[in-house]
């Protein structure tokens, strides 16, 4: 690709948190970025913060609505003319016991977290193929790799998204498209700060080898890496960016205590 043609990324759920941090990472490398989010008001605030009208595009869209997704990608192509990377970050959660989760809540979580990436990828892949390929990163979760309470819809949707990632990687490779996933562990996002009590945060610290929450920019680095040429031979992988949370079982807290007492 000629050096004067900037690459283009579309990031869903881009108005805040990991999505906004990822957008900033792309922009720092000279990419043009379409920010897609269902929350138009917060998206407008993000656009004002970025203050980069020549290299950004705001798209208000519900990723669970097929017609809206198609319209958003059409607007992207009219503005930028190409697509090189898609980050399926938009997500929602319901934190309720399994017997209290309603059918409507279950359906909405799966519609956003699983159907959304399916729809966005269906539209994005032909656009990427037209210019020789690209990269897709789905944002799953550590909750899709290990079970916990209050996450029946969320965890199940993210586990299914991890498998969808592998399906997409297998089938889209012939088009020059790599597909991977990033599975965040506990991250200091606004949502985590709102729903994680001090006791929950202490519990997480006890079982994370690095003994802290992740930062949004750390997730953005991993996502950007998987979208760039340095990851050119990586596809079909689920990368846990979790401080080691998924790597350990019981006993970490006790081991730390023994070390402190030596």
PDB file of N, CA and C in Angstrom, residues 124-172:
ATOM      1  N   UNK A 124     -17.908  -6.260   7.126  1.00  0.00           N
ATOM      2  CA  UNK A 124     -16.534  -5.778   7.020  1.00  0.00           C
ATOM      3  C   UNK A 124     -15.660  -6.640   6.118  1.00  0.00           C
ATOM      4  N   UNK A 125     -15.830  -7.940   6.168  1.00  0.00           N
ATOM      5  CA  UNK A 125     -14.908  -8.846   5.464  1.00  0.00           C
ATOM      6  C   UNK A 125     -14.811  -8.567   3.964  1.00  0.00           C
ATOM      7  N   UNK A 126     -15.918  -8.408   3.241  1.00  0.00           N
ATOM      8  CA  UNK A 126     -15.789  -8.110   1.805  1.00  0.00           C
ATOM      9  C   UNK A 126     -15.077  -6.789   1.540  1.00  0.00           C
ATOM     10  N   UNK A 127     -15.272  -5.809   2.411  1.00  0.00           N
ATOM     11  CA  UNK A 127     -14.604  -4.517   2.232  1.00  0.00           C
ATOM     12  C   UNK A 127     -13.100  -4.667   2.397  1.00  0.00           C
ATOM     13  N   UNK A 128     -12.685  -5.436   3.400  1.00  0.00           N
ATOM     14  CA  UNK A 128     -11.258  -5.697   3.601  1.00  0.00           C
ATOM     15  C   UNK A 128     -10.680  -6.485   2.424  1.00  0.00           C
ATOM     16  N   UNK A 129     -11.420  -7.466   1.959  1.00  0.00           N
ATOM     17  CA  UNK A 129     -10.935  -8.312   0.871  1.00  0.00           C
ATOM     18  C   UNK A 129     -10.678  -7.488  -0.386  1.00  0.00           C
ATOM     19  N   UNK A 130     -11.449  -6.444  -0.601  1.00  0.00           N
ATOM     20  CA  UNK A 130     -11.298  -5.605  -1.784  1.00  0.00           C
ATOM     21  C   UNK A 130      -9.937  -4.922  -1.852  1.00  0.00           C
ATOM     22  N   UNK A 131      -9.303  -4.730  -0.692  1.00  0.00           N
ATOM     23  CA  UNK A 131      -7.986  -4.070  -0.676  1.00  0.00           C
ATOM     24  C   UNK A 131      -6.887  -5.015  -0.180  1.00  0.00           C
ATOM     25  N   UNK A 132      -7.139  -6.322  -0.286  1.00  0.00           N
ATOM     26  CA  UNK A 132      -6.092  -7.284   0.005  1.00  0.00           C
ATOM     27  C   UNK A 132      -6.132  -7.929   1.364  1.00  0.00           C
ATOM     28  N   UNK A 133      -7.120  -7.582   2.182  1.00  0.00           N
ATOM     29  CA  UNK A 133      -7.248  -8.223   3.495  1.00  0.00           C
ATOM     30  C   UNK A 133      -7.206  -7.234   4.628  1.00  0.00           C
ATOM     31  N   UNK A 134      -7.071  -7.759   5.849  1.00  0.00           N
ATOM     32  CA  UNK A 134      -7.072  -6.904   7.033  1.00  0.00           C
ATOM     33  C   UNK A 134      -7.068  -7.746   8.289  1.00  0.00           C
ATOM     34  N   UNK A 135      -7.477  -7.136   9.376  1.00  0.00           N
ATOM     35  CA  UNK A 135      -7.466  -7.816  10.670  1.00  0.00           C
ATOM     36  C   UNK A 135      -8.728  -7.481  11.454  1.00  0.00           C
ATOM     37  N   UNK A 136      -9.216  -8.470  12.161  1.00  0.00           N
ATOM     38  CA  UNK A 136     -10.382  -8.300  13.034  1.00  0.00           C
ATOM     39  C   UNK A 136      -9.991  -8.768  14.425  1.00  0.00           C
ATOM     40  N   UNK A 137     -10.343  -7.973  15.425  1.00  0.00           N
ATOM     41  CA  UNK A 137     -10.120  -8.359  16.814  1.00  0.00           C
ATOM     42  C   UNK A 137     -11.451  -8.293  17.550  1.00  0.00           C
ATOM     43  N   UNK A 138     -11.871  -9.411  18.089  1.00  0.00           N
ATOM     44  CA  UNK A 138     -13.074  -9.478  18.914  1.00  0.00           C
ATOM     45  C   UNK A 138     -12.675  -9.350  20.379  1.00  0.00           C
ATOM     46  N   UNK A 139     -13.410  -8.541  21.127  1.00  0.00           N
ATOM     47  CA  UNK A 139     -13.118  -8.388  22.551  1.00  0.00           C
ATOM     48  C   UNK A 139     -14.015  -9.339  23.327  1.00  0.00           C
ATOM     49  N   UNK A 140     -13.411 -10.411  23.805  1.00  0.00           N
ATOM     50  CA  UNK A 140     -14.163 -11.379  24.598  1.00  0.00           C
ATOM     51  C   UNK A 140     -14.033 -10.985  26.069  1.00  0.00           C
ATOM     52  N   UNK A 141     -13.710 -11.897  26.922  1.00  0.00           N
ATOM     53  CA  UNK A 141     -13.558 -11.590  28.343  1.00  0.00           C
ATOM     54  C   UNK A 141     -13.005 -12.806  29.049  1.00  0.00           C
ATOM     55  N   UNK A 142     -12.349 -12.563  30.156  1.00  0.00           N
ATOM     56  CA  UNK A 142     -11.928 -13.674  30.989  1.00  0.00           C
ATOM     57  C   UNK A 142     -13.152 -14.454  31.471  1.00  0.00           C
ATOM     58  N   UNK A 143     -14.318 -13.786  31.503  1.00  0.00           N
ATOM     59  CA  UNK A 143     -15.569 -14.445  31.903  1.00  0.00           C
ATOM     60  C   UNK A 143     -16.022 -15.469  30.876  1.00  0.00           C
ATOM     61  N   UNK A 144     -15.449 -15.419  29.672  1.00  0.00           N
ATOM     62  CA  UNK A 144     -15.750 -16.430  28.672  1.00  0.00           C
ATOM     63  C   UNK A 144     -14.812 -17.617  28.745  1.00  0.00           C
ATOM     64  N   UNK A 145     -13.775 -17.511  29.584  1.00  0.00           N
ATOM     65  CA  UNK A 145     -12.802 -18.590  29.739  1.00  0.00           C
ATOM     66  C   UNK A 145     -12.971 -19.345  31.051  1.00  0.00           C
ATOM     67  N   UNK A 146     -13.539 -18.684  32.046  1.00  0.00           N
ATOM     68  CA  UNK A 146     -13.780 -19.339  33.329  1.00  0.00           C
ATOM     69  C   UNK A 146     -15.084 -18.816  33.901  1.00  0.00           C
ATOM     70  N   UNK A 147     -15.848 -19.678  34.525  1.00  0.00           N
ATOM     71  CA  UNK A 147     -17.177 -19.303  35.012  1.00  0.00           C
ATOM     72  C   UNK A 147     -17.090 -18.528  36.316  1.00  0.00           C
ATOM     73  N   UNK A 148     -18.128 -17.747  36.574  1.00  0.00           N
ATOM     74  CA  UNK A 148     -18.255 -17.023  37.827  1.00  0.00           C
ATOM     75  C   UNK A 148     -19.734 -16.810  38.091  1.00  0.00           C
ATOM     76  N   UNK A 149     -20.064 -16.235  39.214  1.00  0.00           N
ATOM     77  CA  UNK A 149     -21.462 -15.976  39.528  1.00  0.00           C
ATOM     78  C   UNK A 149     -21.937 -14.708  38.823  1.00  0.00           C
ATOM     79  N   UNK A 150     -23.244 -14.604  38.636  1.00  0.00           N
ATOM     80  CA  UNK A 150     -23.911 -13.398  38.121  1.00  0.00           C
ATOM     81  C   UNK A 150     -23.573 -13.091  36.663  1.00  0.00           C
ATOM     82  N   UNK A 151     -23.054 -14.061  35.915  1.00  0.00           N
ATOM     83  CA  UNK A 151     -22.604 -13.793  34.546  1.00  0.00           C
ATOM     84  C   UNK A 151     -23.141 -14.818  33.554  1.00  0.00           C
ATOM     85  N   UNK A 152     -24.301 -15.358  33.788  1.00  0.00           N
ATOM     86  CA  UNK A 152     -24.771 -16.439  32.919  1.00  0.00           C
ATOM     87  C   UNK A 152     -24.902 -15.969  31.476  1.00  0.00           C
ATOM     88  N   UNK A 153     -25.470 -14.804  31.250  1.00  0.00           N
ATOM     89  CA  UNK A 153     -25.620 -14.303  29.884  1.00  0.00           C
ATOM     90  C   UNK A 153     -24.303 -13.746  29.363  1.00  0.00           C
ATOM     91  N   UNK A 154     -23.642 -12.936  30.175  1.00  0.00           N
ATOM     92  CA  UNK A 154     -22.402 -12.290  29.756  1.00  0.00           C
ATOM     93  C   UNK A 154     -21.300 -13.316  29.468  1.00  0.00           C
ATOM     94  N   UNK A 155     -21.059 -14.198  30.420  1.00  0.00           N
ATOM     95  CA  UNK A 155     -20.006 -15.186  30.258  1.00  0.00           C
ATOM     96  C   UNK A 155     -20.270 -16.124  29.090  1.00  0.00           C
ATOM     97  N   UNK A 156     -21.521 -16.533  28.932  1.00  0.00           N
ATOM     98  CA  UNK A 156     -21.863 -17.428  27.836  1.00  0.00           C
ATOM     99  C   UNK A 156     -21.671 -16.732  26.494  1.00  0.00           C
ATOM    100  N   UNK A 157     -22.070 -15.475  26.412  1.00  0.00           N
ATOM    101  CA  UNK A 157     -21.909 -14.731  25.155  1.00  0.00           C
ATOM    102  C   UNK A 157     -20.439 -14.580  24.797  1.00  0.00           C
ATOM    103  N   UNK A 158     -19.604 -14.349  25.792  1.00  0.00           N
ATOM    104  CA  UNK A 158     -18.178 -14.156  25.523  1.00  0.00           C
ATOM    105  C   UNK A 158     -17.485 -15.479  25.183  1.00  0.00           C
ATOM    106  N   UNK A 159     -17.929 -16.561  25.787  1.00  0.00           N
ATOM    107  CA  UNK A 159     -17.386 -17.869  25.422  1.00  0.00           C
ATOM    108  C   UNK A 159     -17.751 -18.202  23.981  1.00  0.00           C
ATOM    109  N   UNK A 160     -18.977 -17.898  23.600  1.00  0.00           N
ATOM    110  CA  UNK A 160     -19.395 -18.141  22.219  1.00  0.00           C
ATOM    111  C   UNK A 160     -18.626 -17.245  21.258  1.00  0.00           C
ATOM    112  N   UNK A 161     -18.348 -16.016  21.660  1.00  0.00           N
ATOM    113  CA  UNK A 161     -17.577 -15.105  20.811  1.00  0.00           C
ATOM    114  C   UNK A 161     -16.159 -15.614  20.597  1.00  0.00           C
ATOM    115  N   UNK A 162     -15.594 -16.248  21.608  1.00  0.00           N
ATOM    116  CA  UNK A 162     -14.263 -16.842  21.451  1.00  0.00           C
ATOM    117  C   UNK A 162     -14.286 -17.919  20.367  1.00  0.00           C
ATOM    118  N   UNK A 163     -15.332 -18.734  20.355  1.00  0.00           N
ATOM    119  CA  UNK A 163     -15.409 -19.763  19.313  1.00  0.00           C
ATOM    120  C   UNK A 163     -15.724 -19.147  17.959  1.00  0.00           C
ATOM    121  N   UNK A 164     -16.574 -18.128  17.945  1.00  0.00           N
ATOM    122  CA  UNK A 164     -16.845 -17.436  16.687  1.00  0.00           C
ATOM    123  C   UNK A 164     -15.549 -16.885  16.093  1.00  0.00           C
ATOM    124  N   UNK A 165     -14.660 -16.408  16.944  1.00  0.00           N
ATOM    125  CA  UNK A 165     -13.357 -15.912  16.494  1.00  0.00           C
ATOM    126  C   UNK A 165     -12.610 -16.979  15.709  1.00  0.00           C
ATOM    127  N   UNK A 166     -12.606 -18.194  16.234  1.00  0.00           N
ATOM    128  CA  UNK A 166     -11.905 -19.292  15.557  1.00  0.00           C
ATOM    129  C   UNK A 166     -12.600 -19.656  14.243  1.00  0.00           C
ATOM    130  N   UNK A 167     -13.926 -19.640  14.241  1.00  0.00           N
ATOM    131  CA  UNK A 167     -14.656 -19.905  12.999  1.00  0.00           C
ATOM    132  C   UNK A 167     -14.322 -18.857  11.942  1.00  0.00           C
ATOM    133  N   UNK A 168     -14.327 -17.604  12.351  1.00  0.00           N
ATOM    134  CA  UNK A 168     -14.028 -16.520  11.422  1.00  0.00           C
ATOM    135  C   UNK A 168     -12.597 -16.633  10.906  1.00  0.00           C
ATOM    136  N   UNK A 169     -11.664 -16.955  11.807  1.00  0.00           N
ATOM    137  CA  UNK A 169     -10.264 -17.084  11.396  1.00  0.00           C
ATOM    138  C   UNK A 169     -10.103 -18.185  10.356  1.00  0.00           C
ATOM    139  N   UNK A 170     -10.782 -19.300  10.569  1.00  0.00           N
ATOM    140  CA  UNK A 170     -10.662 -20.432   9.649  1.00  0.00           C
ATOM    141  C   UNK A 170     -11.211 -20.095   8.265  1.00  0.00           C
ATOM    142  N   UNK A 171     -12.312 -19.379   8.229  1.00  0.00           N
ATOM    143  CA  UNK A 171     -12.986 -19.154   6.954  1.00  0.00           C
ATOM    144  C   UNK A 171     -12.519 -17.905   6.226  1.00  0.00           C
ATOM    145  N   UNK A 172     -12.019 -16.916   6.944  1.00  0.00           N
ATOM    146  CA  UNK A 172     -11.663 -15.654   6.297  1.00  0.00           C
ATOM    147  C   UNK A 172     -10.187 -15.567   5.925  1.00  0.00           C
TER     148      UNK A 172
END
